[in-house]
């Protein structure tokens, strides 16, 4: 199965295509796509360049990235695994 | 330090206005990402894994306390409260929003900073010895020359679309503290036969996929002819460099392909037909620029300070810090303090906004408002009175900036790797952290002495792994992170590329393997012999054996 992901235009953050074609930040809210739906999702995202920058499809099993780039996609979905951005998240601030 | 004249200020202002308009058009959808990308890259803006990333130039690593405070303000206001100093002595912000970029650049312009030419196929930020104007072995302060090269190369129409990026480093001393031989062009100040300033010129260095150590092309180019000679090199490169294959486009590939002698012939041909008079640096202009770098008003002090000596005697931790992080100053009674951005278990090169403010305050109070960024991803307070070093250390210590490890094994250079970078194969930071924990013991560190360990998350080599005494390179093996280890690299006047010791290791095995290699060094070194000298004497074999000892036993 697949998910559609991209970076969001206004702040570069990682986004996924969710239900009702919304752009969502949480991978858990991403819509799981079969092969046909995936192609349609890609076309849709490409037609919305004001939101989706560089959209592409990733392979998942139960929303967990599973393809060759699984580690990169996991890090994209959760943020850096180390460092000050985690402290920032812990302080619960918004940038 | 150098201050903008009206041309510099106008140029930066105009660029911000232009970029601001481009950002607006991108936000409104009038520009596509493909159209916008080259424009944002011209202004130091990348799109990384999680966000846009802004790279701000720190020309030749010199920062004022006012600029440092402004960087803190940017980190706090527009980012997540921190920044990352790179091996090119720039600072990167990892989380700016697109619409905030013009405001950030305006805030920076107020303190004479910008992001121009921090990306793209142009001449990048010129780097130099972090101890410029400080080190006693210096023939001449390289910073005025850095500034001259900066002005000449900024938005130079002929050199804005080179085959590939172009990096220049300049040192003023025979000891190379800026890794000049790893640059496209490396310059070393020497005395010409007439006793005047001249430049020994190296060309064709570069790291990345096909690393090369630069070769000497000229032993002593007179200072007045420097820009003409650089122009000749860039013309030769612009004409002959490959543009068909991005991996073969750097000048290092050209020099290696045709040989240094043929390349020198072409440079000399270009040099002969240049309008040299247009490029000669007038004496008055040189003097004008040099005046910006006159030494600060040092006090007339004795060479030693009883208060400093007493503090060292009373406090072993402080004494240790001074042994590792204090460097001699050519001015009696002063020293240069290395501010470590390598806390045990931290992220190499990262600094929080609060820490930036501390460094800015210390620079203002104790170092004539001056801070330097080193390519090893640390900061330096260049002119501290010996009697003030204890006060500086206490404040740095409270702020987590006083790890006593400059040039020691935990002073690790690491690129952001897969935690941030979209080109990465593997993470760099967690490996640096594991290694830093493994080698944390201060007594052990001191016993090991200077060891340069450098980590890159992919072959682009932003973490200088090729020239680490020990280098670590992240590779991707079927979607798993593995690390290739090299031994024997060196960034300095004895520059060398490290030798790959064998098959790559999984992440958790890297730190113990390197620790074994360092233990082996302690067993086999001669009295007083540095790690790199033991490697040069015995080759990589003893270290290879140590690195694979346990894994081979288990296999
Ligand atoms: C946005 C993140 C970055 C990207 C996309 C990036 C990209 C690259 C690429 C593609 C190369 C290889 C150039 C070539 O071989 O022709 C390179 C080299 C290099 N980068 Fe980066 N880099 C990034 C971040 C950094 C950081 C954080 C540092 C410092 C820690 C850095 C410093 C360098 C250095 C020193 C080199 C090798 C010198 C050379 O090009 O010969 N870069 N980078
Ligand atoms: S070496 Fe590779 S992983 Fe590291 S910052 Fe450079 S491009 Fe990214």
XYZ file of C-alpha atoms and ligand atoms in Angstrom:
701
model
C 0.000 0.000 0.000
C 1.033 3.576 -0.460
C 0.764 7.065 0.999
C 1.183 10.350 -0.732
C 3.644 12.739 0.867
C 5.173 16.135 0.070
C 6.525 19.230 1.757
C 4.042 22.009 2.455
C 4.622 25.161 0.474
C 4.333 27.773 3.193
C 6.648 26.237 5.792
C 8.249 23.224 4.143
C 6.803 20.829 6.738
C 6.158 17.189 5.844
C 2.560 16.537 4.868
C 0.473 13.614 3.691
C -2.711 13.384 1.734
C -5.457 12.619 4.225
C -9.176 11.955 4.108
C -11.264 14.288 1.943
C -8.066 15.284 0.138
C -6.887 17.341 3.082
C -3.171 17.869 3.690
C -2.381 16.386 7.105
C 0.787 16.480 9.203
C 0.389 13.183 11.054
C 1.285 10.060 9.136
C -1.431 8.298 11.157
C -4.005 10.512 9.494
C -2.741 9.779 5.984
C -5.057 8.007 3.578
C -3.900 4.533 2.618
C -3.889 4.176 -1.144
C -4.017 1.165 -3.418
C -2.305 1.324 -6.804
C -5.156 3.087 -8.643
C -5.886 5.518 -5.837
C -2.161 6.278 -5.595
C -1.947 7.436 -9.194
C -5.044 9.587 -8.754
C -3.627 11.047 -5.524
C -0.387 11.979 -7.241
C -2.260 13.745 -10.023
C -4.386 15.541 -7.477
C -1.393 16.698 -5.423
C 0.425 17.870 -8.526
C -2.604 19.949 -9.378
C -2.383 21.720 -6.005
C 1.143 23.215 -6.086
C 0.175 25.928 -3.603
C 0.129 23.212 -0.937
C 2.094 20.184 -2.139
C 5.753 20.744 -3.047
C 7.479 17.789 -4.734
C 4.709 15.237 -4.055
C 5.563 11.544 -4.321
C 4.334 8.154 -3.181
C 5.873 6.040 -0.453
C 5.394 2.377 0.289
C 3.894 1.502 3.648
C 2.643 -1.407 5.669
C -0.056 -0.197 8.035
C 1.157 3.378 7.596
C 4.702 2.387 8.577
C 7.143 3.243 5.766
C 8.423 -0.008 4.304
C 10.258 0.687 1.062
C 13.964 1.123 0.502
C 13.753 4.651 1.892
C 11.874 3.488 4.989
C 14.314 5.046 7.461
C 14.291 8.400 5.706
C 10.498 8.305 5.560
C 10.262 7.347 9.211
C 12.480 10.317 10.118
C 10.429 12.571 7.881
C 7.294 11.447 9.673
C 8.584 12.020 13.215
C 11.247 14.728 12.776
C 14.944 14.580 13.691
C 15.649 11.666 16.038
C 18.052 13.751 18.154
C 18.932 17.308 19.052
C 17.408 20.626 19.958
C 14.226 20.318 17.927
C 13.153 17.657 20.430
C 13.675 20.049 23.342
C 11.677 22.582 21.406
C 8.827 20.111 20.937
C 9.013 19.246 24.622
C 8.593 22.913 25.485
C 5.546 22.705 23.244
C 6.202 25.935 21.396
C 5.231 26.752 17.870
C 7.919 28.160 15.570
C 36.381 44.017 11.361
C 35.127 44.961 7.921
C 32.118 47.314 7.774
C 29.795 47.568 4.798
C 30.252 50.582 2.568
C 27.243 52.066 0.741
C 27.677 49.640 -2.178
C 27.597 46.571 0.050
C 24.569 47.875 1.939
C 22.682 48.765 -1.241
C 23.483 45.422 -2.858
C 22.191 43.434 0.105
C 19.067 45.610 0.363
C 18.288 45.260 -3.328
C 18.736 41.521 -3.161
C 16.290 41.249 -0.260
C 13.689 43.308 -2.125
C 14.103 41.087 -5.168
C 13.909 37.883 -3.154
C 10.953 39.171 -1.175
C 9.073 39.605 -4.423
C 10.079 36.106 -5.527
C 8.820 34.651 -2.239
C 5.500 36.444 -2.722
C 5.162 35.106 -6.223
C 6.009 31.609 -5.027
C 3.429 31.857 -2.232
C 0.750 33.030 -4.628
C 1.516 30.182 -7.005
C 2.822 32.440 -9.778
C 6.180 30.652 -9.588
C 6.434 26.858 -9.592
C 8.919 25.047 -7.375
C 11.077 24.342 -10.413
C 11.161 28.036 -11.239
C 11.675 29.083 -7.639
C 14.393 26.607 -6.716
C 17.325 28.319 -8.481
C 16.139 31.661 -7.102
C 15.929 30.473 -3.511
C 19.284 28.696 -3.792
C 20.865 31.997 -4.843
C 19.713 33.239 -1.441
C 20.867 30.309 0.625
C 17.460 28.633 0.966
C 17.246 24.853 0.673
C 14.295 22.546 1.132
C 15.375 19.798 3.482
C 13.594 16.761 4.919
C 11.387 18.626 7.380
C 11.424 22.260 6.371
C 13.182 25.029 4.496
C 16.761 25.601 5.600
C 18.517 28.969 5.478
C 22.296 29.116 5.237
C 23.706 32.460 6.366
C 27.221 33.467 5.333
C 29.771 34.258 7.997
C 32.510 35.754 5.827
C 35.807 34.079 6.792
C 34.257 33.107 10.113
C 34.340 36.572 11.726
C 31.298 37.552 13.812
C 30.735 40.571 16.054
C 28.874 40.310 19.352
C 26.097 42.370 17.784
C 25.791 39.915 14.900
C 25.823 36.979 17.301
C 22.946 38.534 19.237
C 21.068 38.954 16.002
C 21.603 35.306 15.114
C 20.146 34.452 18.520
C 17.172 36.663 17.730
C 16.615 34.864 14.411
C 16.849 31.464 16.101
C 14.370 32.511 18.747
C 11.895 34.418 16.613
C 11.737 32.436 13.409
C 13.219 29.050 14.218
C 13.150 26.469 16.999
C 15.652 28.263 19.180
C 18.942 27.026 17.722
C 21.286 27.121 14.755
C 24.003 24.904 13.308
C 27.556 26.027 12.512
C 28.975 24.233 9.501
C 32.424 23.215 8.326
C 32.332 26.178 5.960
C 31.927 28.495 8.970
C 28.386 29.386 7.944
C 25.347 29.060 10.158
C 22.229 27.156 9.148
C 18.702 27.611 10.452
C 16.628 24.493 10.049
C 13.021 25.598 10.440
C 12.198 28.964 8.841
C 8.840 29.411 7.105
C 8.881 30.599 3.512
C 7.079 33.862 4.242
C 9.474 34.702 7.083
C 12.584 34.542 4.908
C 12.532 38.172 3.725
C 12.069 39.377 7.323
C 14.923 37.187 8.511
C 17.180 38.494 5.769
C 16.207 42.094 6.600
C 16.965 41.521 10.272
C 20.334 40.105 9.282
C 21.070 42.913 6.825
C 20.767 45.402 9.684
C 23.867 43.807 11.163
C 25.590 43.405 7.803
C 24.886 39.722 7.238
C 23.347 37.948 4.259
C 22.924 34.578 2.570
C 24.176 35.488 -0.896
C 26.384 32.886 -2.583
C 25.968 30.351 0.177
C 24.676 27.936 -2.428
C 24.800 27.423 -6.175
C 27.582 27.158 -8.733
C 29.403 30.315 -7.761
C 32.341 31.276 -5.560
C 31.262 30.459 -2.020
C 32.112 31.970 1.326
C 35.886 32.316 1.668
C 37.214 30.557 4.754
C 40.386 31.085 6.748
C 42.408 30.267 9.844
C 40.223 30.777 12.919
C 43.335 32.210 14.625
C 43.946 34.850 11.957
C 45.457 37.922 13.593
C 46.129 35.850 16.710
C 48.631 33.118 15.874
C 52.300 33.911 16.394
C 53.416 31.869 13.371
C 51.432 34.064 10.991
C 53.366 35.810 8.204
C 50.492 38.163 7.628
C 46.845 38.397 8.642
C 44.858 36.637 5.881
C 41.552 38.403 6.620
C 42.120 41.515 4.483
C 42.862 39.192 1.565
C 39.721 37.190 2.340
C 37.764 40.426 2.217
C 39.346 41.407 -1.099
C 38.454 38.019 -2.575
C 34.954 38.324 -1.122
C 34.363 41.696 -2.747
C 35.800 40.574 -6.065
C 33.754 37.351 -6.123
C 30.426 38.732 -4.881
C 27.926 38.664 -7.737
C 30.796 38.515 -10.209
C 28.925 38.226 -13.528
C 31.506 36.027 -15.222
C 31.696 33.604 -12.307
C 28.034 33.299 -11.301
C 27.379 30.266 -13.499
C 30.435 28.105 -13.103
C 30.314 24.410 -13.993
C 30.009 23.728 -10.249
C 30.468 25.407 -6.865
C 33.848 26.901 -6.067
C 35.449 27.134 -2.642
C 38.487 29.215 -1.717
C 40.390 29.136 1.582
C 43.284 31.354 2.646
C 45.856 30.917 5.411
C 48.536 33.319 6.552
C 50.830 30.821 8.261
C 52.809 27.742 7.209
C 50.661 25.706 9.604
C 47.421 25.065 7.741
C 44.486 25.551 10.122
C 41.900 25.963 7.358
C 42.346 22.771 5.330
C 43.287 24.789 2.248
C 44.329 21.729 0.259
C 40.766 20.392 0.387
C 39.506 23.448 -1.509
C 39.068 24.228 -5.185
C 41.699 26.887 -4.626
C 43.840 27.072 -1.501
C 46.029 30.091 -0.834
C 48.912 30.295 1.593
C 50.594 33.629 2.266
C 54.361 33.494 1.748
C 57.070 36.111 1.318
C 57.970 36.701 -2.304
C 61.594 37.140 -3.394
C 61.151 40.882 -3.081
C 60.039 40.444 0.524
C 56.471 41.413 -0.373
C 53.298 39.453 0.270
C 52.820 36.601 -2.168
C 50.595 33.551 -2.395
C 51.459 29.928 -2.759
C 48.532 28.633 -4.779
C 47.017 25.162 -4.631
C 44.321 24.091 -7.045
C 42.037 21.134 -7.634
C 41.276 20.030 -4.116
C 37.820 18.899 -3.126
C 36.046 16.279 -1.124
C 32.771 14.692 -2.137
C 32.404 11.647 -4.335
C 35.824 11.802 -6.001
C 38.111 13.405 -3.434
C 41.387 15.065 -4.381
C 44.079 16.880 -2.456
C 44.927 20.160 -4.184
C 48.248 20.438 -6.012
C 50.591 23.390 -6.082
C 50.173 25.433 -9.240
C 52.290 28.464 -8.300
C 54.859 28.971 -5.514
C 54.567 32.745 -5.071
C 52.007 34.859 -6.917
C 52.569 38.512 -5.914
C 49.751 39.919 -3.798
C 48.988 42.646 -6.300
C 48.361 40.004 -8.971
C 46.203 37.752 -6.805
C 42.868 38.672 -8.396
C 44.331 38.433 -11.890
C 45.711 34.988 -11.121
C 42.428 33.805 -9.587
C 40.607 35.161 -12.626
C 42.937 33.186 -14.891
C 42.233 30.003 -12.897
C 38.482 30.559 -13.047
C 38.577 31.340 -16.769
C 40.517 28.170 -17.455
C 38.008 26.243 -15.369
C 34.997 27.982 -16.886
C 36.231 27.113 -20.375
C 37.537 23.597 -19.853
C 35.466 22.312 -16.924
C 32.812 19.718 -17.706
C 29.197 20.732 -17.614
C 27.692 17.486 -18.917
C 28.000 15.498 -15.695
C 27.421 17.068 -12.294
C 29.710 14.528 -10.635
C 32.595 15.452 -12.927
C 32.146 19.204 -12.975
C 34.349 20.316 -10.081
C 37.746 21.778 -10.881
C 39.387 18.831 -9.111
C 38.186 16.542 -11.908
C 39.523 18.860 -14.594
C 42.929 19.189 -12.927
C 43.154 15.434 -12.404
C 42.073 14.733 -15.987
C 44.505 16.991 -17.829
C 47.231 17.054 -15.188
C 48.517 19.969 -13.127
C 51.117 20.955 -15.749
C 48.636 21.247 -18.601
C 46.260 23.110 -16.338
C 49.046 25.483 -15.290
C 49.828 26.144 -18.980
C 46.207 27.070 -19.600
C 46.119 29.336 -16.530
C 49.305 31.052 -17.635
C 47.884 31.523 -21.119
C 44.801 33.134 -19.606
C 46.926 35.189 -17.243
C 48.976 36.539 -20.138
C 45.932 37.796 -22.057
C 44.095 39.302 -19.075
C 43.809 43.040 -18.703
C 45.948 42.854 -15.612
C 45.842 46.555 -14.847
C 42.085 46.275 -14.247
C 42.601 43.561 -11.686
C 45.666 44.873 -9.920
C 44.844 45.691 -6.303
C 45.790 49.346 -5.768
C 47.984 49.966 -2.734
C 45.510 52.487 -1.311
C 42.665 49.981 -1.587
C 44.694 47.277 0.118
C 45.612 49.721 2.870
C 41.979 50.793 3.218
C 40.840 47.207 3.678
C 43.727 46.303 5.940
C 42.749 49.181 8.177
C 39.536 47.335 9.050
C 41.619 44.543 10.490
C 44.101 46.480 12.575
C 44.572 44.773 15.936
C 42.167 45.846 18.680
C 43.531 48.244 21.335
C 45.381 45.634 23.379
C 46.592 46.591 26.822
C 50.288 46.456 27.505
C 50.389 43.376 29.732
C 53.070 41.137 31.151
C 53.301 37.730 29.458
C 52.029 35.942 32.539
C 49.160 36.592 34.912
C 49.513 35.571 38.562
C 45.725 35.396 38.952
C 45.461 33.075 35.981
C 48.320 30.900 37.189
C 46.763 30.668 40.653
C 43.357 29.710 39.233
C 45.001 26.933 37.244
C 46.752 25.637 40.336
C 43.619 25.702 42.449
C 41.156 24.268 39.988
C 42.132 21.133 38.060
C 39.037 21.311 35.871
C 39.889 24.852 34.812
C 43.504 23.841 34.279
C 42.353 21.056 31.993
C 40.209 23.464 30.007
C 43.151 25.793 29.499
C 45.346 22.917 28.323
C 42.858 21.919 25.641
C 40.863 25.057 24.775
C 43.222 27.996 25.239
C 45.603 28.928 22.409
C 48.580 31.243 22.520
C 48.173 34.790 21.342
C 50.859 36.854 19.692
C 49.970 39.686 22.054
C 51.567 39.199 25.472
C 49.082 38.565 28.272
C 46.267 37.426 25.972
C 44.973 34.065 24.787
C 42.339 32.745 22.382
C 39.576 30.688 24.010
C 37.923 27.893 22.052
C 34.202 27.664 22.852
C 33.297 24.023 22.407
C 30.145 23.270 20.428
C 30.834 19.597 21.126
C 29.325 18.826 24.529
C 29.451 15.144 25.380
C 26.417 13.598 23.699
C 25.468 16.844 21.943
C 24.980 17.712 18.293
C 28.299 18.909 16.798
C 28.031 22.538 15.703
C 24.605 23.188 17.217
C 24.123 26.190 19.472
C 20.978 27.465 21.177
C 19.810 31.073 21.126
C 20.577 31.388 24.843
C 24.111 30.119 24.251
C 24.580 32.565 21.381
C 23.660 35.371 23.751
C 26.197 34.129 26.287
C 28.918 34.050 23.648
C 27.908 37.528 22.456
C 28.060 38.895 26.002
C 31.459 37.327 26.652
C 32.802 38.661 23.366
C 31.551 42.135 24.233
C 33.057 42.090 27.695
C 36.256 40.160 27.207
C 37.215 39.902 23.536
C 36.767 43.293 21.884
C 33.304 42.276 20.615
C 34.776 39.602 18.413
C 33.848 35.949 17.859
C 35.175 33.538 15.249
C 33.663 30.392 13.776
C 36.095 27.560 13.072
C 35.684 24.985 10.348
C 35.829 22.357 13.069
C 32.372 23.684 14.075
C 33.472 25.475 17.227
C 33.582 29.159 18.143
C 36.564 31.149 19.338
C 36.843 34.228 21.537
C 40.055 35.432 19.931
C 41.445 38.070 22.293
C 40.924 37.281 25.985
C 43.219 38.591 28.722
C 44.772 35.689 30.599
C 43.487 37.153 33.857
C 39.930 36.994 32.421
C 40.089 33.422 31.154
C 38.753 32.031 34.422
C 35.693 34.297 34.351
C 35.070 33.407 30.724
C 35.401 29.707 31.466
C 32.964 29.906 34.430
C 30.304 31.521 32.288
C 30.876 29.135 29.383
C 30.682 26.240 31.796
C 27.289 27.343 33.127
C 26.082 27.571 29.541
C 27.377 24.130 28.564
C 30.031 25.570 26.265
C 33.194 24.663 28.118
C 33.814 21.036 27.233
C 37.574 20.626 27.396
C 37.997 18.878 24.080
C 39.244 21.212 21.355
C 41.097 19.118 18.757
C 40.672 16.031 20.948
C 38.810 12.850 20.051
C 35.353 14.119 21.039
C 35.779 17.335 19.030
C 33.963 15.490 16.267
C 33.015 17.147 12.996
C 29.652 15.852 11.800
C 27.244 16.917 9.101
C 23.493 16.941 9.840
C 23.053 13.562 8.125
C 19.739 11.814 7.749
C 18.202 13.618 10.705
C 17.886 16.694 8.465
C 19.414 16.193 5.045
C 17.500 14.909 2.057
C 20.670 13.632 0.377
C 21.819 11.503 3.305
C 22.282 7.749 3.354
C 22.521 7.494 7.098
C 22.432 9.534 10.271
C 25.632 11.240 11.416
C 24.615 12.859 14.687
C 23.698 9.718 16.671
C 27.015 8.132 15.686
C 28.871 11.238 16.853
C 26.906 11.140 20.091
C 27.647 7.482 20.756
C 31.328 8.058 20.092
C 31.359 11.131 22.273
C 29.835 9.164 25.170
C 32.251 6.300 24.631
C 35.285 8.623 24.782
C 33.883 11.066 27.341
C 36.440 10.421 30.070
C 38.502 13.608 30.289
C 41.689 11.883 31.424
C 41.461 9.412 28.550
C 40.889 12.232 26.081
C 43.987 14.025 27.247
C 46.020 10.861 27.109
C 44.913 10.292 23.520
C 45.888 13.816 22.522
C 44.834 15.411 19.246
C 42.687 13.093 17.120
C 40.406 14.395 14.398
C 37.296 12.250 13.898
C 34.995 13.368 11.079
C 31.587 11.988 10.102
C 29.524 12.467 6.938
C 26.082 11.031 6.240
C 26.843 10.506 2.554
C 29.637 10.726 0.031
C 29.171 14.487 -0.444
C 31.528 14.734 2.514
C 30.122 17.827 4.192
C 31.550 16.359 7.421
C 35.088 16.126 5.919
C 35.313 12.377 6.558
C 37.993 11.882 3.874
C 40.458 14.035 5.812
C 39.614 12.915 9.334
C 42.438 11.070 11.079
C 39.553 8.686 11.497
C 36.701 9.178 9.046
C 33.199 7.747 9.198
C 30.958 7.683 6.145
C 27.304 6.684 6.235
C 26.294 4.228 3.517
C 22.994 2.631 2.701
C 22.844 -1.145 2.620
C 19.393 -2.224 1.487
C 17.736 0.478 3.543
C 19.870 -0.082 6.665
C 22.420 2.416 8.001
C 26.017 1.239 7.732
C 29.269 3.111 8.219
C 32.548 2.865 6.382
C 35.647 3.759 8.389
C 38.798 5.379 7.036
C 42.117 5.906 8.808
C 45.017 8.227 8.059
C 43.304 11.232 6.513
C 44.669 14.644 7.350
C 43.377 18.144 6.593
C 46.496 20.217 7.206
C 49.806 20.981 5.479
C 50.402 17.234 5.317
C 46.991 16.720 3.743
C 46.027 13.162 2.871
C 42.908 11.151 2.165
C 42.113 8.385 4.582
C 42.306 4.726 3.616
C 39.153 2.632 3.801
C 39.944 -0.105 6.297
C 37.360 -2.667 5.304
C 33.689 -3.513 5.165
C 31.191 -1.139 6.670
C 29.774 -1.586 10.158
C 26.274 -1.199 11.586
C 25.697 1.930 13.688
C 26.073 0.363 17.115
C 29.478 -1.118 16.268
C 31.107 2.124 15.127
C 31.923 3.736 18.486
C 33.361 0.589 20.094
C 35.422 -0.130 16.970
C 36.917 3.361 16.976
C 37.567 3.127 20.703
C 39.516 -0.102 20.058
C 41.557 1.607 17.350
C 42.429 4.385 19.795
C 43.335 1.852 22.496
C 45.623 0.180 20.007
C 47.292 3.517 19.390
C 48.012 3.906 23.107
C 49.670 0.479 23.083
C 51.859 0.989 20.031
C 52.752 4.657 19.981
C 56.263 5.875 20.585
C 56.805 8.307 23.413
C 55.086 11.575 22.648
C 53.919 10.426 19.210
C 50.576 11.820 18.047
C 47.859 9.520 16.735
C 48.266 10.663 13.140
C 52.035 10.209 13.316
C 51.635 6.644 14.537
C 49.323 6.009 11.572
C 51.876 7.565 9.219
C 54.653 5.432 10.694
C 52.831 2.106 10.763
C 50.077 2.447 8.180
C 46.442 1.516 8.695
C 46.971 -2.186 9.419
C 47.216 -2.169 13.224
C 44.063 -0.068 13.369
C 42.253 -2.233 10.866
C 42.974 -5.232 13.043
C 41.658 -3.431 16.113
C 38.534 -2.197 14.355
C 37.511 -5.652 13.141
C 38.820 -7.631 16.133
C 35.530 -8.431 17.811
C 33.394 -8.559 14.704
C 35.790 -11.030 13.096
C 35.869 -13.132 16.235
C 32.087 -13.262 16.215
C 31.824 -14.098 12.504
C 21.212 21.420 3.042
C 22.106 20.592 3.417
C 23.279 20.314 2.517
C 23.297 19.954 1.212
C 22.124 19.747 0.289
C 24.683 19.788 0.852
C 25.116 19.383 -0.383
C 26.424 19.122 -0.694
C 26.880 18.483 -1.876
C 25.983 17.989 -3.005
C 28.228 18.393 -1.808
C 29.149 17.727 -2.794
C 29.665 18.668 -3.766
C 30.525 18.022 -4.799
O 31.104 16.961 -4.547
O 30.649 18.601 -5.873
C 28.630 19.017 -0.579
C 29.937 19.175 -0.164
C 30.286 19.833 0.986
N 29.441 20.462 1.872
Fe 27.451 20.295 1.895
N 25.451 20.095 1.922
C 24.634 20.426 2.961
C 24.991 20.793 4.219
C 26.291 21.043 4.588
C 26.701 21.234 5.924
C 25.790 21.242 7.140
C 28.033 21.419 5.882
C 28.964 21.544 7.061
C 28.808 20.786 8.173
C 28.454 21.381 4.508
C 29.747 21.551 4.041
C 30.204 20.976 2.885
C 31.593 20.691 2.633
C 32.759 21.101 3.523
C 31.636 19.962 1.454
C 32.852 19.318 0.869
C 33.785 20.239 0.249
C 33.742 20.088 -1.212
O 32.683 20.322 -1.785
O 34.772 19.728 -1.800
N 27.364 21.135 3.746
N 27.510 19.462 0.088
S 27.462 14.797 3.698
Fe 25.600 14.133 2.712
S 24.268 13.725 4.462
Fe 25.843 15.074 5.208
S 24.980 17.128 4.958
Fe 26.245 16.655 3.154
S 24.788 15.955 1.672
Fe 23.794 15.785 3.668
